[in-house]
Tab-separated table of C-alpha atoms in Angstrom:
chain	number	residue	atom	x	y	z
E	1	MET	CA	32.786	-17.711	-82.786
E	2	GLY	CA	35.203	-19.830	-80.716
E	3	ARG	CA	37.025	-16.716	-79.495
E	4	VAL	CA	33.769	-15.078	-78.455
E	5	ALA	CA	32.773	-18.197	-76.558
E	6	VAL	CA	36.147	-18.385	-74.846
E	7	GLY	CA	35.945	-14.672	-74.037
E	8	ALA	CA	32.455	-15.088	-72.632
E	9	ALA	CA	33.600	-18.057	-70.561
E	10	VAL	CA	36.502	-16.017	-69.174
E	11	VAL	CA	34.165	-13.109	-68.296
E	12	CYS	CA	31.691	-15.508	-66.610
E	13	ALA	CA	34.503	-17.182	-64.694
E	14	ALA	CA	35.846	-13.781	-63.651
E	15	ALA	CA	32.352	-12.738	-62.598
E	16	ALA	CA	31.934	-15.993	-60.682
E	17	VAL	CA	35.255	-15.392	-58.937
E	18	ALA	CA	34.178	-11.816	-58.139
E	19	VAL	CA	30.835	-13.028	-56.760
E	20	ALA	CA	32.597	-15.726	-54.732
E	21	ALA	CA	34.981	-13.094	-53.378
E	22	VAL	CA	32.038	-10.881	-52.384
E	23	VAL	CA	30.326	-13.837	-50.669
E	24	VAL	CA	33.532	-14.739	-48.820
E	25	ARG	CA	34.037	-11.091	-47.806
E	26	ARG	CA	30.426	-10.937	-46.626
E	27	ARG	CA	30.841	-14.163	-44.697
E	28	MET	CA	34.054	-12.925	-43.165
E	29	ARG	CA	32.395	-9.619	-42.352
E	30	SER	CA	29.375	-11.509	-41.061
E	31	SER	CA	31.523	-13.815	-38.945
E	32	GLY	CA	33.427	-10.748	-37.715
E	33	ARG	CA	30.150	-9.071	-36.839
E	34	TRP	CA	28.925	-12.209	-35.137
E	35	ALA	CA	32.125	-12.492	-33.081
E	36	ARG	CA	31.720	-8.853	-31.976
E	37	ALA	CA	28.037	-9.479	-31.133
E	38	GLU	CA	28.938	-12.539	-29.102
E	39	GLY	CA	31.586	-10.496	-27.307
E	40	VAL	CA	29.007	-7.844	-26.320
E	41	VAL	CA	26.624	-10.528	-25.032
E	42	ARG	CA	29.395	-12.402	-23.202
E	43	GLU	CA	30.362	-9.218	-21.361
E	44	LEU	CA	26.699	-8.568	-20.466
E	45	GLU	CA	26.401	-12.108	-19.116
E	46	GLU	CA	29.533	-11.730	-16.975
E	47	ARG	CA	28.386	-8.374	-15.564
E	48	CYS	CA	24.864	-9.672	-14.795
E	49	ALA	CA	26.056	-12.880	-13.158
E	50	SER	CA	24.180	-13.606	-9.935
E	51	PRO	CA	25.579	-16.816	-8.418
E	52	ALA	CA	24.061	-17.980	-5.137
E	53	GLY	CA	27.026	-16.672	-3.110
E	54	LYS	CA	26.561	-13.140	-4.452
E	55	LEU	CA	22.775	-13.304	-3.896
E	56	ARG	CA	23.313	-14.324	-0.264
E	57	GLN	CA	25.463	-11.210	0.147
E	58	VAL	CA	22.615	-9.130	-1.363
E	59	ALA	CA	20.115	-10.757	1.046
E	60	ASP	CA	22.428	-10.029	4.004
E	61	ALA	CA	22.826	-6.411	2.841
E	62	MET	CA	19.018	-6.072	2.616
E	63	THR	CA	18.683	-7.300	6.229
E	64	VAL	CA	21.394	-4.876	7.434
E	65	GLU	CA	19.703	-1.938	5.654
E	66	MET	CA	16.325	-2.920	7.168
E	67	HIS	CA	17.826	-2.777	10.683
E	68	ALA	CA	19.437	0.605	9.907
E	69	GLY	CA	16.211	2.060	8.487
E	70	LEU	CA	14.225	0.944	11.552
E	71	ALA	CA	16.809	2.440	13.917
E	72	SER	CA	16.554	6.052	12.747
E	73	GLU	CA	15.035	8.284	10.086
E	74	GLY	CA	17.488	8.638	7.218
E	75	GLY	CA	19.665	5.865	8.631
E	76	SER	CA	19.423	3.797	5.471
E	77	LYS	CA	18.672	3.937	1.753
E	78	LEU	CA	15.550	1.990	2.766
E	79	LYS	CA	13.005	4.419	4.211
E	80	MET	CA	11.325	1.678	6.338
E	81	LEU	CA	8.232	3.869	6.767
E	82	ILE	CA	5.953	3.271	9.746
E	83	SER	CA	2.512	2.734	8.223
E	84	TYR	CA	0.444	3.033	11.458
E	85	VAL	CA	-1.251	-0.197	10.375
E	86	ASP	CA	-1.230	-2.338	13.509
E	87	ASN	CA	-4.275	-4.465	12.656
E	88	LEU	CA	-4.533	-6.505	9.484
E	89	PRO	CA	-7.826	-8.130	8.407
E	90	THR	CA	-8.612	-11.440	10.117
E	91	GLY	CA	-11.514	-12.667	7.988
E	92	ASP	CA	-14.066	-11.872	10.707
E	93	GLU	CA	-14.932	-8.469	9.198
E	94	GLN	CA	-18.574	-7.893	8.296
E	95	GLY	CA	-20.473	-5.096	6.585
E	96	LEU	CA	-20.270	-2.760	3.602
E	97	PHE	CA	-16.969	-1.000	2.869
E	98	TYR	CA	-15.693	1.231	0.081
E	99	ALA	CA	-12.293	1.728	-1.544
E	100	LEU	CA	-10.877	4.559	-3.629
E	101	ASP	CA	-7.701	3.805	-5.575
E	102	LEU	CA	-5.896	6.890	-6.914
E	103	GLY	CA	-2.551	6.033	-8.464
E	104	GLY	CA	-2.396	7.523	-11.938
E	105	THR	CA	-4.440	9.049	-14.725
E	106	ASN	CA	-7.396	6.800	-13.823
E	107	PHE	CA	-8.904	6.144	-10.423
E	108	ARG	CA	-11.132	3.347	-9.272
E	109	VAL	CA	-14.019	3.234	-6.818
E	110	MET	CA	-15.109	-0.066	-5.303
E	111	ARG	CA	-17.519	-1.481	-2.733
E	112	VAL	CA	-17.471	-4.860	-1.012
E	113	GLN	CA	-19.970	-6.610	1.213
E	114	LEU	CA	-18.107	-8.744	3.748
E	115	GLY	CA	-19.792	-11.708	5.387
E	116	GLY	CA	-17.323	-12.810	8.076
E	117	LYS	CA	-15.301	-16.041	8.196
E	118	GLU	CA	-17.958	-18.198	6.554
E	119	ARG	CA	-18.971	-16.021	3.617
E	120	ARG	CA	-15.923	-13.750	3.136
E	121	VAL	CA	-16.479	-11.372	0.164
E	122	VAL	CA	-20.198	-11.764	-0.523
E	123	LYS	CA	-20.335	-9.238	-3.348
E	124	GLU	CA	-18.107	-6.610	-4.944
E	125	GLU	CA	-18.532	-3.910	-7.579
E	126	SER	CA	-16.117	-1.387	-9.028
E	127	LYS	CA	-15.929	1.402	-11.574
E	128	GLU	CA	-12.944	3.048	-13.256
E	129	VAL	CA	-12.908	6.762	-14.086
E	130	SER	CA	-10.442	8.756	-16.230
E	131	ILE	CA	-9.211	12.029	-14.796
E	132	PRO	CA	-9.439	14.902	-17.336
E	133	PRO	CA	-5.865	16.121	-18.019
E	134	HIS	CA	-6.623	19.734	-16.998
E	135	LEU	CA	-7.533	18.560	-13.482
E	136	MET	CA	-4.087	16.960	-13.051
E	137	VAL	CA	-2.515	20.421	-13.183
E	138	GLY	CA	-5.398	22.533	-11.890
E	139	SER	CA	-6.347	23.283	-8.284
E	140	SER	CA	-6.556	20.882	-5.347
E	141	ASP	CA	-10.278	21.559	-4.813
E	142	GLU	CA	-11.088	20.896	-8.484
E	143	LEU	CA	-9.330	17.526	-8.469
E	144	PHE	CA	-10.803	16.287	-5.187
E	145	ASP	CA	-14.282	17.663	-6.043
E	146	PHE	CA	-14.218	15.653	-9.285
E	147	ILE	CA	-13.189	12.487	-7.403
E	148	ALA	CA	-15.788	13.037	-4.640
E	149	ALA	CA	-18.554	13.676	-7.213
E	150	GLU	CA	-17.771	10.392	-8.986
E	151	LEU	CA	-17.648	8.597	-5.631
E	152	ALA	CA	-21.047	10.088	-4.686
E	153	LYS	CA	-22.524	8.872	-8.013
E	154	PHE	CA	-21.129	5.399	-7.338
E	155	VAL	CA	-22.614	5.351	-3.803
E	156	ALA	CA	-25.995	6.429	-5.242
E	157	SER	CA	-25.954	3.327	-7.492
E	158	GLU	CA	-25.652	0.977	-4.481
E	159	GLY	CA	-28.048	-1.828	-5.314
E	160	GLU	CA	-29.262	-5.213	-4.193
E	161	GLY	CA	-26.817	-7.317	-2.202
E	162	PHE	CA	-25.212	-4.332	-0.451
E	163	HIS	CA	-26.406	-3.504	3.020
E	164	LEU	CA	-25.232	-0.818	5.435
E	165	SER	CA	-26.136	-1.499	9.074
E	166	VAL	CA	-28.648	0.961	10.521
E	167	GLY	CA	-27.134	4.065	12.089
E	168	ARG	CA	-23.691	3.465	10.568
E	169	GLN	CA	-21.625	5.804	8.435
E	170	ARG	CA	-20.082	4.459	5.239
E	171	GLU	CA	-16.324	3.874	5.555
E	172	LEU	CA	-13.608	4.023	2.920
E	173	GLY	CA	-10.075	2.716	2.410
E	174	PHE	CA	-8.053	5.248	0.381
E	175	THR	CA	-5.167	3.889	-1.715
E	176	PHE	CA	-3.040	6.886	-2.616
E	177	SER	CA	-0.006	5.790	-4.633
E	178	PHE	CA	2.045	8.978	-4.379
E	179	PRO	CA	4.806	9.813	-1.877
E	180	VAL	CA	3.134	10.623	1.445
E	181	ARG	CA	4.415	11.273	4.954
E	182	GLN	CA	1.950	9.206	6.970
E	183	THR	CA	1.039	10.619	10.402
E	184	SER	CA	-1.646	8.130	11.474
E	185	ILE	CA	-3.705	5.294	9.997
E	186	ALA	CA	-6.003	7.848	8.325
E	187	SER	CA	-3.802	10.881	7.666
E	188	GLY	CA	-0.772	11.711	5.600
E	189	THR	CA	0.741	14.786	3.954
E	190	LEU	CA	1.689	14.803	0.293
E	191	ILE	CA	5.470	14.964	-0.237
E	192	LYS	CA	5.340	15.398	-4.029
E	193	TRP	CA	3.186	14.567	-7.030
E	194	THR	CA	4.426	12.106	-9.699
E	195	LYS	CA	2.918	10.452	-12.828
E	196	GLY	CA	1.985	13.697	-14.594
E	197	PHE	CA	0.203	15.400	-11.689
E	198	SER	CA	1.391	18.873	-10.698
E	199	ILE	CA	-0.786	20.748	-8.195
E	200	GLU	CA	1.567	22.818	-6.072
E	201	GLU	CA	-0.985	23.811	-3.402
E	202	THR	CA	-1.629	20.175	-2.374
E	203	ILE	CA	2.006	19.563	-1.400
E	204	GLY	CA	2.349	19.509	2.383
E	205	GLU	CA	-1.424	19.095	2.810
E	206	ASP	CA	-3.179	16.097	4.368
E	207	VAL	CA	-4.723	14.222	1.435
E	208	VAL	CA	-7.384	12.629	3.675
E	209	VAL	CA	-8.514	16.105	4.832
E	210	GLU	CA	-8.642	17.246	1.181
E	211	LEU	CA	-10.803	14.251	0.208
E	212	THR	CA	-13.030	14.570	3.316
E	213	LYS	CA	-13.720	18.278	2.648
E	214	ALA	CA	-14.589	17.464	-0.976
E	215	MET	CA	-16.987	14.667	0.126
E	216	GLU	CA	-18.671	17.118	2.521
E	217	ARG	CA	-19.088	19.628	-0.324
E	218	GLN	CA	-20.832	16.833	-2.280
E	219	GLY	CA	-23.083	16.028	0.708
E	220	LEU	CA	-21.531	12.553	0.922
E	221	ASP	CA	-21.437	11.167	4.459
E	222	MET	CA	-18.386	8.908	4.392
E	223	ARG	CA	-15.387	8.464	6.701
E	224	VAL	CA	-11.868	7.658	5.476
E	225	ALA	CA	-10.898	4.802	7.838
E	226	ALA	CA	-7.476	4.014	6.333
E	227	LEU	CA	-4.917	5.647	4.049
E	228	VAL	CA	-2.723	2.965	2.462
E	229	ASN	CA	-0.437	2.345	-0.483
E	230	ASP	CA	-0.877	-0.567	-2.897
E	231	THR	CA	1.793	-2.724	-1.218
E	232	ILE	CA	0.099	-2.551	2.188
E	233	GLY	CA	-3.220	-3.205	0.429
E	234	THR	CA	-1.694	-6.382	-1.052
E	235	LEU	CA	-0.509	-7.418	2.415
E	236	ALA	CA	-4.014	-6.811	3.815
E	237	GLY	CA	-5.690	-8.749	0.994
E	238	GLY	CA	-3.221	-11.605	1.389
E	239	ARG	CA	-3.688	-11.802	5.174
E	240	TYR	CA	-7.503	-11.742	4.830
E	241	TYR	CA	-7.427	-15.046	2.953
E	242	ASP	CA	-4.377	-16.566	4.613
E	243	ASN	CA	-3.312	-15.873	8.186
E	244	ASP	CA	0.292	-16.927	7.485
E	245	VAL	CA	0.992	-13.977	5.141
E	246	VAL	CA	3.863	-11.968	6.671
E	247	ALA	CA	4.984	-9.802	3.731
E	248	ALA	CA	3.849	-8.452	0.380
E	249	VAL	CA	5.938	-7.664	-2.681
E	250	ILE	CA	4.786	-5.686	-5.715
E	251	LEU	CA	6.591	-6.427	-8.966
E	252	GLY	CA	4.870	-4.406	-11.664
E	253	THR	CA	5.836	-1.173	-13.405
E	254	GLY	CA	7.562	-0.281	-10.135
E	255	THR	CA	8.427	-2.409	-7.128
E	256	ASN	CA	8.026	-2.262	-3.354
E	257	ALA	CA	7.710	-4.496	-0.306
E	258	ALA	CA	5.919	-4.284	3.041
E	259	TYR	CA	5.972	-6.694	5.966
E	260	VAL	CA	4.741	-7.205	9.520
E	261	GLU	CA	7.352	-6.224	12.112
E	262	ARG	CA	7.357	-6.694	15.892
E	263	ALA	CA	6.645	-3.223	17.304
E	264	HIS	CA	9.422	-3.499	19.912
E	265	ALA	CA	11.950	-4.106	17.084
E	266	ILE	CA	11.446	-0.566	15.725
E	267	PRO	CA	13.826	1.723	17.679
E	268	LYS	CA	12.621	4.860	15.843
E	269	TRP	CA	9.003	4.273	16.982
E	270	HIS	CA	8.406	6.568	19.955
E	271	GLY	CA	4.646	6.204	20.392
E	272	LEU	CA	2.745	3.792	22.603
E	273	LEU	CA	3.226	0.179	21.579
E	274	PRO	CA	0.123	-1.013	19.708
E	275	LYS	CA	-2.124	-3.575	21.415
E	276	SER	CA	-1.381	-6.113	18.682
E	277	GLY	CA	2.358	-5.751	19.323
E	278	GLU	CA	2.831	-5.490	15.545
E	279	MET	CA	3.369	-2.749	12.988
E	280	VAL	CA	3.346	-2.932	9.203
E	281	ILE	CA	6.474	-1.408	7.671
E	282	ASN	CA	6.464	0.030	4.144
E	283	MET	CA	10.053	-0.645	3.077
E	284	GLU	CA	10.171	1.419	-0.145
E	285	TRP	CA	12.681	-1.234	-1.241
E	286	GLY	CA	13.027	0.133	-4.785
E	287	ASN	CA	15.654	2.486	-3.328
E	288	PHE	CA	17.805	-0.372	-1.961
E	289	ARG	CA	21.378	-0.479	-3.197
E	290	SER	CA	24.447	-2.509	-2.331
E	291	SER	CA	27.940	-2.985	-3.747
E	292	HIS	CA	27.005	-6.655	-4.228
E	293	ILE	CA	24.308	-5.868	-6.838
E	294	PRO	CA	25.637	-6.740	-10.324
E	295	LEU	CA	25.429	-3.566	-12.435
E	296	THR	CA	26.276	-3.026	-16.099
E	297	GLU	CA	27.178	-0.045	-18.291
E	298	TYR	CA	23.546	-0.112	-19.510
E	299	ASP	CA	22.185	0.269	-15.954
E	300	GLN	CA	24.593	3.103	-15.231
E	301	ALA	CA	23.674	4.994	-18.425
E	302	LEU	CA	19.949	4.442	-17.800
E	303	ASP	CA	20.327	5.793	-14.248
E	304	VAL	CA	22.309	8.897	-15.324
E	305	GLU	CA	19.682	9.744	-17.975
E	306	SER	CA	16.710	9.107	-15.644
E	307	LEU	CA	14.594	11.713	-13.828
E	308	ASN	CA	16.045	10.529	-10.486
E	309	PRO	CA	19.758	9.736	-10.917
E	310	GLY	CA	21.259	7.766	-8.030
E	311	GLU	CA	17.816	6.852	-6.684
E	312	GLN	CA	15.697	3.682	-6.984
E	313	ILE	CA	18.667	1.594	-8.200
E	314	PHE	CA	17.069	-1.729	-7.182
E	315	GLU	CA	13.849	-0.778	-8.981
E	316	LYS	CA	15.782	0.157	-12.125
E	317	ILE	CA	17.159	-3.366	-12.551
E	318	ILE	CA	14.230	-5.539	-11.427
E	319	SER	CA	10.956	-3.789	-12.317
E	320	GLY	CA	8.718	-3.761	-15.372
E	321	MET	CA	9.349	-0.094	-16.129
E	322	TYR	CA	12.989	-0.807	-16.955
E	323	LEU	CA	13.623	-4.403	-18.156
E	324	GLY	CA	12.519	-3.685	-21.743
E	325	GLU	CA	14.591	-0.492	-21.776
E	326	ILE	CA	17.725	-2.384	-20.678
E	327	LEU	CA	17.099	-4.835	-23.553
E	328	ARG	CA	16.774	-1.912	-26.013
E	329	ARG	CA	20.105	-0.487	-24.849
E	330	VAL	CA	21.857	-3.839	-25.357
E	331	LEU	CA	20.345	-4.215	-28.859
E	332	LEU	CA	21.461	-0.651	-29.695
E	333	LYS	CA	25.052	-1.497	-28.699
E	334	LEU	CA	24.874	-4.615	-30.904
E	335	ALA	CA	23.687	-2.431	-33.793
E	336	GLU	CA	26.420	0.181	-33.204
E	337	GLU	CA	29.394	-2.064	-32.495
E	338	ALA	CA	28.589	-5.253	-34.404
E	339	ALA	CA	26.252	-3.983	-37.188
E	340	PHE	CA	23.920	-6.664	-35.832
E	341	PHE	CA	20.893	-5.437	-37.784
E	342	GLY	CA	22.728	-4.480	-40.985
E	343	ASP	CA	25.001	-1.616	-42.020
E	344	SER	CA	22.735	1.169	-40.733
E	345	ILE	CA	21.472	1.562	-37.160
E	346	PRO	CA	17.657	1.242	-37.004
E	347	THR	CA	16.319	4.723	-36.147
E	348	LYS	CA	13.616	3.503	-33.783
E	349	LEU	CA	16.173	1.569	-31.740
E	350	LYS	CA	17.493	4.950	-30.556
E	351	ILE	CA	14.174	5.923	-28.922
E	352	PRO	CA	14.270	5.427	-25.117
E	353	PHE	CA	11.531	3.191	-23.646
E	354	ILE	CA	10.126	2.265	-27.087
E	355	LEU	CA	10.599	-1.420	-26.172
E	356	ARG	CA	8.266	-2.207	-23.273
E	357	THR	CA	8.660	-5.116	-20.868
E	358	PRO	CA	5.405	-6.823	-22.054
E	359	ASP	CA	6.968	-6.923	-25.558
E	360	MET	CA	10.202	-8.338	-24.124
E	361	SER	CA	8.127	-10.957	-22.289
E	362	ALA	CA	6.267	-11.886	-25.504
E	363	MET	CA	9.606	-12.434	-27.282
E	364	HIS	CA	11.095	-14.319	-24.334
E	365	HIS	CA	8.147	-16.743	-24.272
E	366	ASP	CA	8.198	-17.381	-28.039
E	367	THR	CA	8.167	-21.167	-28.604
E	368	SER	CA	7.573	-21.168	-32.393
E	369	SER	CA	10.201	-23.054	-34.419
E	370	ASP	CA	11.191	-19.935	-36.393
E	371	LEU	CA	10.770	-17.566	-33.416
E	372	ARG	CA	8.284	-15.558	-35.450
E	373	VAL	CA	7.041	-13.568	-32.407
E	374	VAL	CA	10.603	-12.259	-31.945
E	375	GLY	CA	10.782	-11.416	-35.658
E	376	ASN	CA	7.384	-9.688	-35.633
E	377	LYS	CA	8.130	-7.628	-32.501
E	378	LEU	CA	11.489	-6.461	-33.882
E	379	LYS	CA	9.744	-5.442	-37.101
E	380	GLU	CA	6.604	-3.836	-35.582
E	381	ILE	CA	8.294	-1.934	-32.746
E	382	LEU	CA	11.806	-1.246	-33.988
E	383	GLY	CA	11.366	-1.393	-37.765
E	384	ILE	CA	13.948	-4.202	-38.046
E	385	SER	CA	12.997	-6.749	-40.715
E	386	GLY	CA	14.644	-9.822	-42.178
E	387	THR	CA	16.334	-11.018	-38.990
E	388	SER	CA	17.869	-14.496	-39.137
E	389	LEU	CA	16.884	-17.317	-36.787
E	390	LYS	CA	20.384	-17.148	-35.310
E	391	ALA	CA	19.911	-13.427	-34.502
E	392	ARG	CA	16.472	-14.068	-32.973
E	393	LYS	CA	17.940	-16.796	-30.766
E	394	LEU	CA	20.557	-14.326	-29.528
E	395	VAL	CA	17.779	-11.800	-28.678
E	396	ILE	CA	16.072	-14.471	-26.554
E	397	TYR	CA	19.383	-15.248	-24.858
E	398	ILE	CA	19.740	-11.551	-23.943
E	399	CYS	CA	16.169	-11.622	-22.530
E	400	ASP	CA	17.292	-14.589	-20.376
E	401	ILE	CA	20.227	-12.642	-18.971
E	402	ILE	CA	18.256	-9.459	-18.148
E	403	ALA	CA	15.078	-11.095	-16.811
E	404	PHE	CA	16.847	-13.740	-14.756
E	405	ARG	CA	19.137	-11.197	-13.102
E	406	GLY	CA	16.024	-9.190	-12.098
E	407	ALA	CA	14.184	-12.269	-10.847
E	408	ARG	CA	17.167	-13.577	-8.870
E	409	LEU	CA	17.780	-10.200	-7.225
E	410	SER	CA	14.068	-9.955	-6.328
E	411	ALA	CA	14.372	-13.399	-4.716
E	412	ALA	CA	17.435	-12.227	-2.755
E	413	GLY	CA	15.389	-9.270	-1.490
E	414	ILE	CA	12.630	-11.601	-0.308
E	415	VAL	CA	15.192	-13.812	1.460
E	416	GLY	CA	16.546	-10.649	3.134
E	417	ILE	CA	13.080	-9.998	4.599
E	418	LEU	CA	12.774	-13.624	5.736
E	419	LYS	CA	16.189	-13.324	7.456
E	420	LYS	CA	15.049	-10.172	9.277
E	421	LEU	CA	11.974	-12.074	10.515
E	422	GLY	CA	14.009	-15.166	11.463
E	423	ARG	CA	12.061	-17.281	8.963
E	424	ASP	CA	14.918	-18.258	6.654
E	425	THR	CA	16.023	-21.401	8.488
E	426	VAL	CA	14.702	-24.866	9.293
E	427	ALA	CA	12.635	-25.039	12.500
E	428	SER	CA	14.718	-26.473	15.366
E	429	SER	CA	13.941	-30.065	16.265
E	430	GLY	CA	10.846	-30.445	18.378
E	431	SER	CA	9.416	-27.026	17.430
E	432	GLU	CA	6.477	-26.806	15.075
E	433	LYS	CA	7.103	-25.908	11.433
E	434	GLN	CA	6.063	-22.310	10.828
E	435	ARG	CA	4.377	-21.678	7.474
E	436	THR	CA	5.450	-18.368	5.874
E	437	VAL	CA	3.546	-16.795	2.981
E	438	ILE	CA	4.680	-13.903	0.769
E	439	ALA	CA	1.770	-12.232	-1.083
E	440	MET	CA	2.796	-11.075	-4.569
E	441	ASP	CA	1.098	-8.630	-6.910
E	442	GLY	CA	1.945	-6.700	-10.087
E	443	GLY	CA	1.842	-7.396	-13.793
E	444	LEU	CA	5.521	-8.359	-14.030
E	445	PHE	CA	5.123	-11.195	-11.520
E	446	GLU	CA	1.677	-12.210	-12.785
E	447	HIS	CA	2.282	-12.186	-16.557
E	448	TYR	CA	6.037	-12.668	-17.104
E	449	THR	CA	6.073	-16.411	-16.368
E	450	LYS	CA	9.794	-17.006	-16.881
E	451	PHE	CA	10.543	-14.163	-14.455
E	452	SER	CA	8.214	-15.449	-11.710
E	453	GLN	CA	9.339	-19.080	-12.128
E	454	CYS	CA	12.985	-18.020	-11.841
E	455	LEU	CA	12.167	-15.922	-8.749
E	456	GLU	CA	10.476	-18.855	-7.007
E	457	SER	CA	13.214	-21.359	-7.852
E	458	THR	CA	15.890	-18.886	-6.648
E	459	VAL	CA	14.161	-18.434	-3.266
E	460	LYS	CA	14.289	-22.238	-2.913
E	461	GLU	CA	17.946	-22.314	-3.966
E	462	LEU	CA	18.924	-19.664	-1.394
E	463	LEU	CA	16.915	-21.112	1.501
E	464	GLY	CA	17.763	-24.745	0.851
E	465	GLU	CA	15.246	-27.498	0.172
E	466	GLU	CA	14.131	-28.070	3.763
E	467	ALA	CA	13.669	-24.424	4.848
E	468	ALA	CA	11.964	-23.642	1.523
E	469	GLU	CA	9.265	-26.266	2.200
E	470	SER	CA	7.523	-23.949	4.668
E	471	VAL	CA	7.793	-20.794	2.481
E	472	VAL	CA	4.970	-20.108	0.003
E	473	ILE	CA	5.040	-17.400	-2.689
E	474	LYS	CA	1.515	-16.663	-3.752
E	475	LEU	CA	-0.222	-14.270	-6.172
E	476	ALA	CA	-2.670	-12.041	-4.272
E	477	ASN	CA	-4.442	-9.889	-6.817
E	478	ASP	CA	-5.857	-6.373	-6.458
E	479	GLY	CA	-4.268	-5.122	-3.276
E	480	SER	CA	-4.971	-1.530	-4.227
E	481	GLY	CA	-8.721	-2.208	-4.517
E	482	ILE	CA	-10.062	-4.925	-2.279
E	483	GLY	CA	-7.036	-4.603	0.037
E	484	ALA	CA	-7.949	-0.973	0.763
E	485	ALA	CA	-11.594	-1.887	1.499
E	486	LEU	CA	-10.367	-4.615	3.871
E	487	MET	CA	-8.101	-2.075	5.612
E	488	ALA	CA	-11.144	0.159	6.129
E	489	ALA	CA	-12.950	-2.842	7.667
E	490	ALA	CA	-9.991	-3.707	9.923
E	491	HIS	CA	-9.814	-0.087	11.151
E	492	SER	CA	-13.554	0.596	11.299
E	493	GLN	CA	-14.738	2.874	14.093
E	494	TYR	CA	-17.438	0.291	14.818
E	495	THR	CA	-14.971	-2.579	15.292
E	496	GLU	CA	-13.374	-0.560	18.070
E	497	LEU	CA	-16.773	0.084	19.655
E	498	GLU	CA	-17.668	-3.603	19.477
E	499	GLU	CA	-14.369	-4.561	21.121
E	500	SER	CA	-14.827	-2.055	23.920
């Protein structure tokens, strides 16, 4: 019996030693994995670094590119498109105006009753309509007839509180968020379709003419007073409520900026100088690039695999379409090189764009003690379960690096615009302080709080405390809707008659 007991004790001890050895090996492997993971993150942090000195170089490069783009067509990566908008809303506008916002698989129709300075927007109504998929690849007439028919139905439902002055034609602001070569305030030819649309015969045609012909076929008497994009709509909406708005920036799925330029500072403008002496410029700033922008291997791979390699580099590191995808690529490298999520690589982690920026934002804003939102998102979206608190904390740290680089570069872009306008410095002694407002729109800026807070604090950091006092960054919602209606009001045929 004694021998058996001794034998059993020896076996147990041996087993205990074996288990201990396994635990030690696991710990060593785990600490090895962790060291490799930290190495990956450290390298990401170094590559994404955006100290103030580097950001000032980015801002200076933005200003230089703006000058180049205004000097000649094709002179810069920034298109600096002349919008033909030389009047922005003042707040005095009165009457009934419509907007049509076509920018994707849905479109929106809207009407607003404007009551001048005292009453502003008296009443507004809108309706969203889905476009049947077959119309997105059908004929031009079919698409525009469908839109005009829905617009006619919406006009027919005009009820109490909306009043069109006697003898006046209804007027419409048309937000068309596809690449267009604008030829006047109310005309522009389609360069190419995006977002799943493919109607060859529309390319090279004036989209306002196409819409107008379709409205005539529906028996709808309505004039398109302004063709705008969502960024210029945001600028118009911002200026309507605040006369000090000089620029608008969209930070959503994509990104863009527009601002008010002095007409005589546009060398490539060969027409008559507008009466206002001003012209709104659509920068198309998503295409900005500079050697000073901090890029990583993840950005380069994302760009090479994208539908437009070498294009929209700024957009690919600051906008909502891409931030979540950059995070996915970093997590995939952690899985491949540091076995961060266990011995096998999670299959879903290999799927491009599976991790959206709203999900990244939800993880980044997780304040629970066990970071359960991070854990849940990793499990629901990527099929990764059983993550440790330490691992979740590292995921949040990676979100910090990616989001803050995007926010700081966006801030540098804004400072570049302020430099171009001469509004980046303290007013000289004796001269009055000039208030400068940037109107912001887009889901990324509106809903990703850590991103927008970082953007605002970086603008302050780059301008300095005193100069920053007179710069306001302000959310101005729904540029593509109400902004377009306000543009129709500002460019109404009746306003011109009243003035003359």
